[in-house]
Coordinates of C-alpha atoms and ligand atoms in Angstrom, one line a residue:
X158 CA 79.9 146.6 132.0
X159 CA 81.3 144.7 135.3
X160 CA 78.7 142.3 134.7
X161 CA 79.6 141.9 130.8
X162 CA 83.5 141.3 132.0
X163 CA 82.8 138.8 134.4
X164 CA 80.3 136.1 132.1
X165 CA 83.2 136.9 129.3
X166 CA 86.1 135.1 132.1
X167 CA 83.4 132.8 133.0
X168 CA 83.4 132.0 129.1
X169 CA 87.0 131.9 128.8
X170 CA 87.4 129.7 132.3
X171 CA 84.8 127.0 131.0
X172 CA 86.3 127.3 127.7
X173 CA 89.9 126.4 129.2
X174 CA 88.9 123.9 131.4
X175 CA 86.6 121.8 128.7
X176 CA 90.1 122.0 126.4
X177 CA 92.3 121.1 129.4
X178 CA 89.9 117.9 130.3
X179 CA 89.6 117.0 126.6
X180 CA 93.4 117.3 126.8
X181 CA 95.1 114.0 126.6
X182 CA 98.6 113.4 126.2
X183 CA 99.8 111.6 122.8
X184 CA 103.6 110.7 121.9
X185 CA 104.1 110.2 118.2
X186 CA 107.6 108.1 117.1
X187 CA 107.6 108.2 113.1
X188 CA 110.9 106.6 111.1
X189 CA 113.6 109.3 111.5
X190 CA 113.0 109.6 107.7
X191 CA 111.8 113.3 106.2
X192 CA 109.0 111.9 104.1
X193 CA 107.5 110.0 106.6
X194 CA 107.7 112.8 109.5
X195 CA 105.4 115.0 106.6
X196 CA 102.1 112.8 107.6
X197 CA 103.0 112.8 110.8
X198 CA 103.4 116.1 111.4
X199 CA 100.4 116.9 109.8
X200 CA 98.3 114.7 111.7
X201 CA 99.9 115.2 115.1
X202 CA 99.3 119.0 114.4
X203 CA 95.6 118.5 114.0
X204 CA 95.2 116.8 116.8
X205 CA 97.1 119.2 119.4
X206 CA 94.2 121.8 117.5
X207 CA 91.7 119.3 118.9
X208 CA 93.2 120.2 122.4
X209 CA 95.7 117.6 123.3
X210 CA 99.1 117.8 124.6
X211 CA 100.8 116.0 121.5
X212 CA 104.9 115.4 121.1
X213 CA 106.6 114.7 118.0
X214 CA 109.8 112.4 118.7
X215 CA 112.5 114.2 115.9
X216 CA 116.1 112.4 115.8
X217 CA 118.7 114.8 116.2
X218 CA 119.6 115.6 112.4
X219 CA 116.1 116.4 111.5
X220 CA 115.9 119.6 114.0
X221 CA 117.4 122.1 111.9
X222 CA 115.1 120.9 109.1
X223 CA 112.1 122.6 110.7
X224 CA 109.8 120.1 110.0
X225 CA 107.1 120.5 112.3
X226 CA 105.7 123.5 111.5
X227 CA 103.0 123.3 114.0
X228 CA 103.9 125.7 117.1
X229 CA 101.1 123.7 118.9
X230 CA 103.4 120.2 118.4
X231 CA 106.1 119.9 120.7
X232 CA 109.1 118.5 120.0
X233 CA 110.8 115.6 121.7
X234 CA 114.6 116.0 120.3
X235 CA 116.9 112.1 120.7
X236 CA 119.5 110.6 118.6
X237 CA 122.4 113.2 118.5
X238 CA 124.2 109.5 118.6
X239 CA 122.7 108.6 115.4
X240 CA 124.1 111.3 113.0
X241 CA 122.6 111.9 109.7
X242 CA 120.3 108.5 109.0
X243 CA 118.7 109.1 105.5
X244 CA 123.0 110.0 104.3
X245 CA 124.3 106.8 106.5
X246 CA 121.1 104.4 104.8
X247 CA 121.3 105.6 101.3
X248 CA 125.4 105.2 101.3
X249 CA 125.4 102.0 103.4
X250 CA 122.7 100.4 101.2
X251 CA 124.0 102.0 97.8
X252 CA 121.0 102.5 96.4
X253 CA 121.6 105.3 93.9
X254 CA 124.5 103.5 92.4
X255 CA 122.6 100.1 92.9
X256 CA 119.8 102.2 91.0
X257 CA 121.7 103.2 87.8
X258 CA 123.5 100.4 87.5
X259 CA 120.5 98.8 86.3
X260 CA 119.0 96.8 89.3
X261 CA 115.8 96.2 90.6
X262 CA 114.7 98.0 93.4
X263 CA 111.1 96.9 93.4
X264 CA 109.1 97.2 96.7
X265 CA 110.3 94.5 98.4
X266 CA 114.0 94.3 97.4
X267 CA 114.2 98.0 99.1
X268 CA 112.4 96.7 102.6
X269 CA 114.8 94.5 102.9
X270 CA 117.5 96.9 102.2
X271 CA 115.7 99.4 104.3
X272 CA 114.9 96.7 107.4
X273 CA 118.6 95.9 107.3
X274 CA 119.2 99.0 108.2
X275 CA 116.1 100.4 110.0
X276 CA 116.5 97.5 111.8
X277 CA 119.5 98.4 113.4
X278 CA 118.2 102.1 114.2
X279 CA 115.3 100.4 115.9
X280 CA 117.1 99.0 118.2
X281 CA 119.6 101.9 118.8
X282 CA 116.9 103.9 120.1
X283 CA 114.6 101.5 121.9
X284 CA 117.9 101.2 123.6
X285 CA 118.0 104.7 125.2
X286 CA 117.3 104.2 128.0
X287 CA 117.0 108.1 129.0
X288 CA 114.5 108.5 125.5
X289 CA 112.3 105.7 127.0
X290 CA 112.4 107.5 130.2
X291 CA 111.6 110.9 129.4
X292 CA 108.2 109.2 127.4
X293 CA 107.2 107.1 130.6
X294 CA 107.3 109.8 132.5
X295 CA 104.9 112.1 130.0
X296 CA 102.5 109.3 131.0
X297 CA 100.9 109.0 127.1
X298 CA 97.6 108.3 126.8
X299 CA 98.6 107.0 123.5
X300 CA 101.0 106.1 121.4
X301 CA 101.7 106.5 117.7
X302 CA 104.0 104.7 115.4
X303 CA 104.5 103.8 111.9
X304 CA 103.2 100.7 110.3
X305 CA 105.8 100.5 107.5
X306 CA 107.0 97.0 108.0
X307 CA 110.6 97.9 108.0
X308 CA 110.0 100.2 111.8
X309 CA 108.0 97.9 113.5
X310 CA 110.7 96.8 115.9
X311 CA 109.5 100.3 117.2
X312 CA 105.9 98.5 118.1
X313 CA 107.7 97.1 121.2
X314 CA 107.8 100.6 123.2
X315 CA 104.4 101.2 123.6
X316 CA 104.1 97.5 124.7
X317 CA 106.5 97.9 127.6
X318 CA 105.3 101.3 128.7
X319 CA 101.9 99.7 128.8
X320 CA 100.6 102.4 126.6
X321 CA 97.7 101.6 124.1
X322 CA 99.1 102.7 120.6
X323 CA 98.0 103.2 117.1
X324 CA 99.6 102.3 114.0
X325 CA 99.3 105.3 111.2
X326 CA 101.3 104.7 107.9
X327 CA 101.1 104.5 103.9
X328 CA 101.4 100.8 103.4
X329 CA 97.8 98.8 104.2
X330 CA 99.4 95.7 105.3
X331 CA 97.5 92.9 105.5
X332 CA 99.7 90.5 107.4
X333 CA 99.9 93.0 109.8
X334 CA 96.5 94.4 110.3
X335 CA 95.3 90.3 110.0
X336 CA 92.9 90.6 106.9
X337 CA 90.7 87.7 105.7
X338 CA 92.2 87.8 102.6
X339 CA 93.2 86.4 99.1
X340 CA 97.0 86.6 97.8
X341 CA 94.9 86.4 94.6
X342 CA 94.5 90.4 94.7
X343 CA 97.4 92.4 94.8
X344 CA 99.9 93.9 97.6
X345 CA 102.6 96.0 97.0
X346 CA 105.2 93.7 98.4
X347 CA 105.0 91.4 95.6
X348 CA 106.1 92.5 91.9
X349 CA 103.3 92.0 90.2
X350 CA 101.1 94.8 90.8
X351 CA 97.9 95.0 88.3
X352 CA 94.4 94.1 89.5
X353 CA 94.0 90.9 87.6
X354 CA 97.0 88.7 88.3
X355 CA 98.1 85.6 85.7
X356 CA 98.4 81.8 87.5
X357 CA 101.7 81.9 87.9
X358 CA 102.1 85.1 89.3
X359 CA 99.6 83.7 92.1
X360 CA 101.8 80.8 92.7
X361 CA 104.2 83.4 94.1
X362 CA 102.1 85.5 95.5
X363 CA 100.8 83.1 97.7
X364 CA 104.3 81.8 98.5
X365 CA 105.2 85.5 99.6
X366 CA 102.0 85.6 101.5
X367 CA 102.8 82.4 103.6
X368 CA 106.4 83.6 104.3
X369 CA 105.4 86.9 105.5
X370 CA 102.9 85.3 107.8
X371 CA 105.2 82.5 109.2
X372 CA 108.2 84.5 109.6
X373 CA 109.3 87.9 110.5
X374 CA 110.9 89.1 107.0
X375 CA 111.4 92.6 107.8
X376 CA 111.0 93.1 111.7
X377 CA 112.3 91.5 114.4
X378 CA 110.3 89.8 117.0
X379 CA 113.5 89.2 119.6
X380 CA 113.1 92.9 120.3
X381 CA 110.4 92.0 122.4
X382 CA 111.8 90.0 124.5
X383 CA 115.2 91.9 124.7
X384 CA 113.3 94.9 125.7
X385 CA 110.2 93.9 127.1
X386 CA 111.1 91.2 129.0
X387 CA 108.9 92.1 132.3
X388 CA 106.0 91.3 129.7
X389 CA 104.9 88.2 128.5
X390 CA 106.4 87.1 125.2
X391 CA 103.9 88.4 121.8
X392 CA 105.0 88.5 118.4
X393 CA 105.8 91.7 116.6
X394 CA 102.5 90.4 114.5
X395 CA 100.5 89.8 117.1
X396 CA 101.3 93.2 118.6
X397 CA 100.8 94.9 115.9
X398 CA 97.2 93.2 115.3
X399 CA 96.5 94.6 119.4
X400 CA 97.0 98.5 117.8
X401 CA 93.7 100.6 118.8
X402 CA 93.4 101.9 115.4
X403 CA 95.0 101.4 111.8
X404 CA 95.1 104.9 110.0
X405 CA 96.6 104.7 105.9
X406 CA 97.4 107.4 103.8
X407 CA 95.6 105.6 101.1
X408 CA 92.1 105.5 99.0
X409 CA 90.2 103.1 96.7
X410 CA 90.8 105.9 93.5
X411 CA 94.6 105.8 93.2
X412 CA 94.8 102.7 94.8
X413 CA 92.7 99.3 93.9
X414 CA 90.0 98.5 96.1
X415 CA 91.0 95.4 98.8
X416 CA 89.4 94.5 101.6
X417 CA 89.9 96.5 105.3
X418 CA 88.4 95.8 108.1
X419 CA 86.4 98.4 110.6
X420 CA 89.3 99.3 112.7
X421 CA 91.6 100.4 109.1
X422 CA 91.1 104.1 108.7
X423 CA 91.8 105.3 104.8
X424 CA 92.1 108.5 105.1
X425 CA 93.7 109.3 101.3
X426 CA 96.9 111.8 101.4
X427 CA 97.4 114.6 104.1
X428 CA 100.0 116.1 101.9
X429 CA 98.0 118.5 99.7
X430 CA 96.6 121.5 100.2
X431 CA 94.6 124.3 98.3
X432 CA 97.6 126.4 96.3
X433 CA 99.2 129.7 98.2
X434 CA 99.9 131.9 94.8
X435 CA 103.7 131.8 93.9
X436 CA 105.9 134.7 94.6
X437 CA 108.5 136.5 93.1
X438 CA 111.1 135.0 90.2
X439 CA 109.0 131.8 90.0
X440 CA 105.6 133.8 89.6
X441 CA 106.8 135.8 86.9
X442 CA 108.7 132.6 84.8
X443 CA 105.3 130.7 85.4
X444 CA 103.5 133.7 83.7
X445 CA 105.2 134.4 81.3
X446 CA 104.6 130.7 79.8
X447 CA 102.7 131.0 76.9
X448 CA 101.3 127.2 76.5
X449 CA 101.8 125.9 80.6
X450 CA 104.6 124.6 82.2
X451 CA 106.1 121.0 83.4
X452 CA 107.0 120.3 87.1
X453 CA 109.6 118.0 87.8
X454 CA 111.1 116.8 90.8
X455 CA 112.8 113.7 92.3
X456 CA 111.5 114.7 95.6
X457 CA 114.4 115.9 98.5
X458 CA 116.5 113.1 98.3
X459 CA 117.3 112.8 95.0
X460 CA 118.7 116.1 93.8
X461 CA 122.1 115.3 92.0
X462 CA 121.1 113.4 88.8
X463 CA 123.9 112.5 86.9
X464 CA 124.7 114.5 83.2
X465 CA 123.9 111.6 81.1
X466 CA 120.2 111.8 82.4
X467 CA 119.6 115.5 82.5
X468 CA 121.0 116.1 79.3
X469 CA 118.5 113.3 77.8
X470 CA 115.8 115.1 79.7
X471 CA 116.5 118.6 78.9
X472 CA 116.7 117.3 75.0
X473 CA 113.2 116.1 75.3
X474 CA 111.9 119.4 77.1
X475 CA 113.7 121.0 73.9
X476 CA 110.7 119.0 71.8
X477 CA 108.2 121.3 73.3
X478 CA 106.4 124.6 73.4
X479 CA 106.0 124.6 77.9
X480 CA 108.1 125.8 80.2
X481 CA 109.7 123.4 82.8
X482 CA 110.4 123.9 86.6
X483 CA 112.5 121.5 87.7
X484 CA 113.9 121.0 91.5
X485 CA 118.0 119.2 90.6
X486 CA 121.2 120.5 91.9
X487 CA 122.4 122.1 88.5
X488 CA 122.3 125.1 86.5
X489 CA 119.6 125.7 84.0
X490 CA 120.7 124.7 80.4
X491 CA 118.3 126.9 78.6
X492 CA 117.3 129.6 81.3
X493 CA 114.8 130.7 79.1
X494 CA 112.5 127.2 78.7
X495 CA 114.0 125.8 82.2
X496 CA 114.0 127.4 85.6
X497 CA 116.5 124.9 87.8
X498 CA 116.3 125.0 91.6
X499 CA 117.4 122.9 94.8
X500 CA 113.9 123.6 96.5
X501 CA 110.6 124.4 94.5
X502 CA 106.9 124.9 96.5
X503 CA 105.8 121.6 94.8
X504 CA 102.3 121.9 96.0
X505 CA 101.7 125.0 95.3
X506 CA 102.9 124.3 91.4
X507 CA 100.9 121.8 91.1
X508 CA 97.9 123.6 92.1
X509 CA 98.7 126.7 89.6
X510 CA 96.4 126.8 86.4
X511 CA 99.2 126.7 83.7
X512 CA 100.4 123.3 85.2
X513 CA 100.2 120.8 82.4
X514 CA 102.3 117.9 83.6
X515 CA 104.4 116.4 86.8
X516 CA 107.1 114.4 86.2
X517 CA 108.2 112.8 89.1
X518 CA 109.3 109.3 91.0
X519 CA 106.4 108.8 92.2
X520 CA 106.5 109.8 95.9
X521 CA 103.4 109.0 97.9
X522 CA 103.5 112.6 98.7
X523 CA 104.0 113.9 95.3
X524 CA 101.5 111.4 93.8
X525 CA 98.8 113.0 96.0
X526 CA 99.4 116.3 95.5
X527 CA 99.2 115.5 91.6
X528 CA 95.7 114.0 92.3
X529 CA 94.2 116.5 94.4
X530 CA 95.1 119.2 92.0
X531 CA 94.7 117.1 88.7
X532 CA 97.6 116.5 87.1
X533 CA 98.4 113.9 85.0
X534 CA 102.2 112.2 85.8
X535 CA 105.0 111.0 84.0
X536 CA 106.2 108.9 86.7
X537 CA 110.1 107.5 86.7
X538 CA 110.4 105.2 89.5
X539 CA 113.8 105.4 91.7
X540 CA 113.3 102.9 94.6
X541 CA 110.3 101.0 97.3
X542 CA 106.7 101.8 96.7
X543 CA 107.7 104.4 93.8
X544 CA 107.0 100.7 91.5
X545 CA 103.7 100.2 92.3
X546 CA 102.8 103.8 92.7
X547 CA 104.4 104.3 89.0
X548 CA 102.4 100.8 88.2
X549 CA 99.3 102.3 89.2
X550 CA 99.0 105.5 87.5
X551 CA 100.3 104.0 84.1
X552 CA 97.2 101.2 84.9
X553 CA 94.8 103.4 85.7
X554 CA 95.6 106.0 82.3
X555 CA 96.5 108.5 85.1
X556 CA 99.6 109.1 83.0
X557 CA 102.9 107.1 81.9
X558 CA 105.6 105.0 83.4
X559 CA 109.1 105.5 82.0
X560 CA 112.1 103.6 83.2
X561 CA 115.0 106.4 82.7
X562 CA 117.8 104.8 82.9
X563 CA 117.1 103.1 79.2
X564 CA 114.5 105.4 77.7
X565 CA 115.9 107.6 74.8
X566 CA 115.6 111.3 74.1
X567 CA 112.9 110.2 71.4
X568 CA 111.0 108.1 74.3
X569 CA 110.9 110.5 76.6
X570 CA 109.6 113.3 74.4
X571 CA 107.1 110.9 73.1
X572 CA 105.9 110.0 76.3
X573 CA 105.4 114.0 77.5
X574 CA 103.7 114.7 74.1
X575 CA 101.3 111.7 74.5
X576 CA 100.4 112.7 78.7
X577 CA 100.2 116.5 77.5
X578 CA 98.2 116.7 74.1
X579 CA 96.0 113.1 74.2
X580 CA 93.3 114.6 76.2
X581 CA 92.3 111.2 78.0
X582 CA 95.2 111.8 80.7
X583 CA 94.1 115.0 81.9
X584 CA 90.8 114.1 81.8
X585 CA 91.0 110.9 83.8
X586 CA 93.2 112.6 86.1
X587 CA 90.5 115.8 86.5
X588 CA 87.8 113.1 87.1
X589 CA 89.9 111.3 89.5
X590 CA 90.9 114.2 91.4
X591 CA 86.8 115.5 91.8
X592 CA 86.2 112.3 92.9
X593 CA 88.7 112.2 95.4
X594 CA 87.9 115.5 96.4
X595 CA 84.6 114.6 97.5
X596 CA 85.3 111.6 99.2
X597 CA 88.5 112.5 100.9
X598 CA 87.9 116.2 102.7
X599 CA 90.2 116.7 105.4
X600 CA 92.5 113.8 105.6
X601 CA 94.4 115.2 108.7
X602 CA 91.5 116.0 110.6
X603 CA 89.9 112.3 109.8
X604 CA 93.1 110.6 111.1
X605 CA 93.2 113.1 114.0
X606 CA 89.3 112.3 115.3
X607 CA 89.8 108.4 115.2
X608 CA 92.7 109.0 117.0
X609 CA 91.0 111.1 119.6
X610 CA 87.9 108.8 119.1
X611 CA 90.0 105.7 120.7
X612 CA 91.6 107.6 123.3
X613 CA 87.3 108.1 124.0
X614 CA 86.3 104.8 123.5
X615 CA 89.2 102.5 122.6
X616 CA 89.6 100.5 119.7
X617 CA 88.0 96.9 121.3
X618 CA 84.7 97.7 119.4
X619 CA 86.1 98.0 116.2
X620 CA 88.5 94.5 116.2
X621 CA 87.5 92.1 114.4
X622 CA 87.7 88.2 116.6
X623 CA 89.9 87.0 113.8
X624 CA 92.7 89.6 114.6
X625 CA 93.2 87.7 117.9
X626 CA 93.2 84.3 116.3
X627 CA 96.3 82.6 115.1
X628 CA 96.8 82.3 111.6
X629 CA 95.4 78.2 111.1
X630 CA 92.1 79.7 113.1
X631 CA 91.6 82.3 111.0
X632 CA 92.3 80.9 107.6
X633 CA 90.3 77.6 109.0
X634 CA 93.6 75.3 108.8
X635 CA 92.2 73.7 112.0
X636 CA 88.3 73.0 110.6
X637 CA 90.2 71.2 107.4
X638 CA 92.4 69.5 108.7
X639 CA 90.0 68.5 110.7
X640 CA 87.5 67.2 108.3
X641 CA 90.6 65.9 105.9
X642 CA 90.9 63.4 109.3
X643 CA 87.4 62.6 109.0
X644 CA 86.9 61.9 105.5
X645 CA 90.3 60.0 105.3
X646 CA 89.1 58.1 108.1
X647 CA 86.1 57.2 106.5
X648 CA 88.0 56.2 103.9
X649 CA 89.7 53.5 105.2
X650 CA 86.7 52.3 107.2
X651 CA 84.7 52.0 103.7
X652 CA 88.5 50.3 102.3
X653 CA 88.8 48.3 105.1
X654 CA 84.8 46.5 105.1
X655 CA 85.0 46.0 101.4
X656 CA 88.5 44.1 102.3
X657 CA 87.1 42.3 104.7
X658 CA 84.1 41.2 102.7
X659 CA 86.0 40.4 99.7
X660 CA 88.5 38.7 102.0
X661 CA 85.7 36.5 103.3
X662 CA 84.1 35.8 99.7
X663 CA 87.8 34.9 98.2
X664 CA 88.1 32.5 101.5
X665 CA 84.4 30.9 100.6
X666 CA 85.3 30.6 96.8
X667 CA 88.6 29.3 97.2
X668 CA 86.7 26.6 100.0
X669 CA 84.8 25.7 97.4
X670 CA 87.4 25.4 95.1
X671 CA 89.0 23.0 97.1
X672 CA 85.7 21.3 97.6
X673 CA 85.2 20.8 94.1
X674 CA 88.8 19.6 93.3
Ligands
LIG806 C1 100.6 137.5 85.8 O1 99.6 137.5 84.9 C2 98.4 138.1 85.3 C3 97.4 138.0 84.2 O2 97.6 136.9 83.4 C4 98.7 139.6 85.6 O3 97.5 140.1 86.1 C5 99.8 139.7 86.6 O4 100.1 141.0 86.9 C6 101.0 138.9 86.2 N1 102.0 138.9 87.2 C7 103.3 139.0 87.0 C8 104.2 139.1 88.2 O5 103.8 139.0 85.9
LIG807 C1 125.0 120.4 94.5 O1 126.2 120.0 93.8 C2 127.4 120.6 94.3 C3 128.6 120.2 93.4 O2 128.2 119.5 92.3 C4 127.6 120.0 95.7 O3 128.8 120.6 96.3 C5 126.4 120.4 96.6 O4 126.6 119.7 97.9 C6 125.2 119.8 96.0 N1 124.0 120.3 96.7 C7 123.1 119.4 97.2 C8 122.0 120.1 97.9 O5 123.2 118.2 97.1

């Protein structure tokens, strides 16, 4: 029995000791935003299971939102200063009002909004000094921020801590992550989204391309010299090429496939997860639909619609035979076909069998979740990547794009009839989604091990020589403007021997010219 007790401690003593060894310390610093803490929570949460000691910077006004559900993650609380930054950003930049007065808030024209004023939050907070301190003195192993271009000001702490750092974001940026590649294939940052782009829309692609990679359009490299200046002087670029490891919430089925290189992780979406069943009022509303129901939501940011647009909406659900759960700030006009809430368990939803449609603007969040459990969107696009995330799905037959500001009652009914009873949406959804299912298991866990894996090995191994070049060694400026030299001086060698020689046959001709005469 004694004997039995004591091998069990033993057990338990190894057991503790291989974890505590294994256990490396890891700060994560996502943008104080609530969409972006959701990845990475998720991932920081699998990798404290893996046995590391793993904090989770939250600004102040995010506490009380308990978004780290992990009890595993610990918290790292700054920012009281800051006040409420997703309420100060969307009211300093306008952007709902911007948004229904009819203008364009295409990916790029929101980064610059948004690195305007992320830009200026960045700098706040790599300004605390007592924030910077507490992190030095947790002594990370690594350190994890976002590669969203408008927060990489934030690349410059892990630089002067002297603490190797990976990027993890949803944006595969190929200026940052120094790709060999063509602005003849698409990026988000540039309107034009499809696969195949037309000449012209090249042109200005390329032009983008070049200004992104001569100068610092959404980040600013002077933060490394303000707060690094013990260091030697790198560009925000070239730090960000130095990361250990780039992990994106991104796939090749959703997305287009583009060229990565070995050290750019896709792990697909880390948002879904199988469906808990629903409970209470909702369970029984969703049941009692005879013919499935429509979830709709605008994600947490964008709850107050205004009356012109819900009443067009709820006129087009009127068209229909499904029920509709929709997450808005207002009472249900037709309790009976519309159940109306501030909060809905979105995943969940989407993963129930009578779900027939999303409609939604096209969160990278949401848009996952719709692919993992296979349904089909109607996506309206508010602002940033919901474009080309809208774009893509309408592209890919994955469902519709509606712009809802001008689309009529009649539109938008037509457009839910179409997604719901043309088969081809649902199916190419369904296929999508089985496909992604196999590729893309656990994305958490995936971004979790390469994390751990570079804290193993490092990420040397995996860069490529070109993401320690400049840009006219990489994209072989040097070779042709070398060979330009060469051929033009060859050139005017050839010009300058047949001058001669015709020079020196004029001069005999006109001698005997003058011979003659
Ligand atoms: C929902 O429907 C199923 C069968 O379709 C039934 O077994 C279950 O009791 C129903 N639950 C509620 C709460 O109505
Ligand atoms: C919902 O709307 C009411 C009034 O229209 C407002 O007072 C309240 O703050 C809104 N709730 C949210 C979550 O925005």
């Amino acid at each position: 029995m004694m004997g039995k007790y004591s091998l069990l401690l033993a057990a338990v003593t190894l057991t503790l000791l291989l974890a505590n060894s294994a256990g490396k310390t890891v700060v994560f610093f996502p943008p104080p935003l609530t969409s972006y803490f959701i990845y990475h929570t998720n991932i920081a949460g699998a990798l404290a299971r893996m046995g590391h000691d793993v904090y989770l910077c939250v600004p102040h006004y995010l506490i009380s939102k308990n978004l780290v559900k992990d009890k595993d993650v610990k918290i790292l609380e700054y920012g009281e200063q800051l006040g409420d930054i997703t309420g100060k950003a969307m009211k300093n930049t306008n952007m709902m009002e911007k948004f229904w007065a009819g203008d364009s808030l295409h990916p790029a024209s929101t980064m610059f909004m948004a690195s305007a004023e992320f830009g200026r939050v960045t700098v706040e907070i790599l300004s605390d000094k007592v924030l910077v301190e507490k992190i030095r003195r947790l002594k990370p192993d690594l350190l994890v921020v976002d590669s969203i271009p408008f927060n990489m000001n934030m690349i410059v702490l892990p630089y002067l801590l002297d603490v190797p750092y990976a990027l993890v974001g949803t944006l595969h940026d190929v200026v940052l992550s120094k790709v060999p590649y063509s602005p003849a294939t698409p990026t988000m940052l540039v309107k034009s989204h499809k696969d195949r782009m037309s000449f012209f829309n090249r042109v200005q692609h390329f032009f983008w391309y070049v200004a992104q990679i001569n100068f610092d359009l959404y980040y600013d490299s002077s933060c490394v010299s303000k707060f690094a200046p013990h260091k030697p002087y790198r560009s925000i670029n070239e730090l960000a090429a130095n990361a250990e490891v780039f992990i994106i919430e991104l796939d090749h089925i959703l997305d287009y496939p583009r060229p990565t290189l070995p050290n750019t992780k896709l792990i697909g979406g880390s948002s879904p997860s199988l469906a808990k069943p629903l409970t209470g009022e909702l369970l029984k509303f969703v049941n009692e639909s005879k013919n499935g129901i429509i979830v709709m939501t605008f994600g947490g940011t964008v709850v107050n619609l205004p009356p012109h647009f819900t009443s067009k909406m709820a006129s087009a659900f009127k068209q229909l035979d499904l029920r509709v759960v929709w997450r808005v700030n207002m009472t249900s006009p037709d309790p009976k076909q519309i159940l109306t809430s501030t909060w809905i368990p979105q995943n969940d939803l989407l993963g129930h069998e009578k779900t027939k449609l999303f409609v939604s603007h096209c969160g990278k969040n949401g848009q996952y979740e719709a692919l993992y459990h296979g349904v089909p969107i109607l996506c309206m696009p508010i602002f940033g990547d919901q474009y080309y995330n809208a774009e893509r799905v309408a592209d890919k037959e994955l469902g519709l794009y509606a712009d809802m500001r001008t689309a009529s009652t009649e539109q938008l009914a037509a457009m839910l009839k179409e997604i719901i009873y043309q088969k081809k949406y649902t199916e190419n959804m369904k296929r999508a989604s089985s496909l992604y299912r196999e590729l893309y298991k656990d994305p958490k866990q995936e971004a979790a091990y390469w994390l751990d894996h570079v804290m193993k090995y490092g990420g040397d191994y995996m860069r490529s020589a070109g993401q320690q070049m400049p840009w006219y060694q990489l994209y072989v400026l040097d070779v042709i403007a070398f060979l330009l030299t060469v051929l033009l001086a060859a050139l005017f060698i050839i010009y300058f021997i047949i001058k001669q020689s015709l020079k020196c046959c004029g001069f005999q001709q006109k001698k005997v010219k003058a011979k003659n005469e």
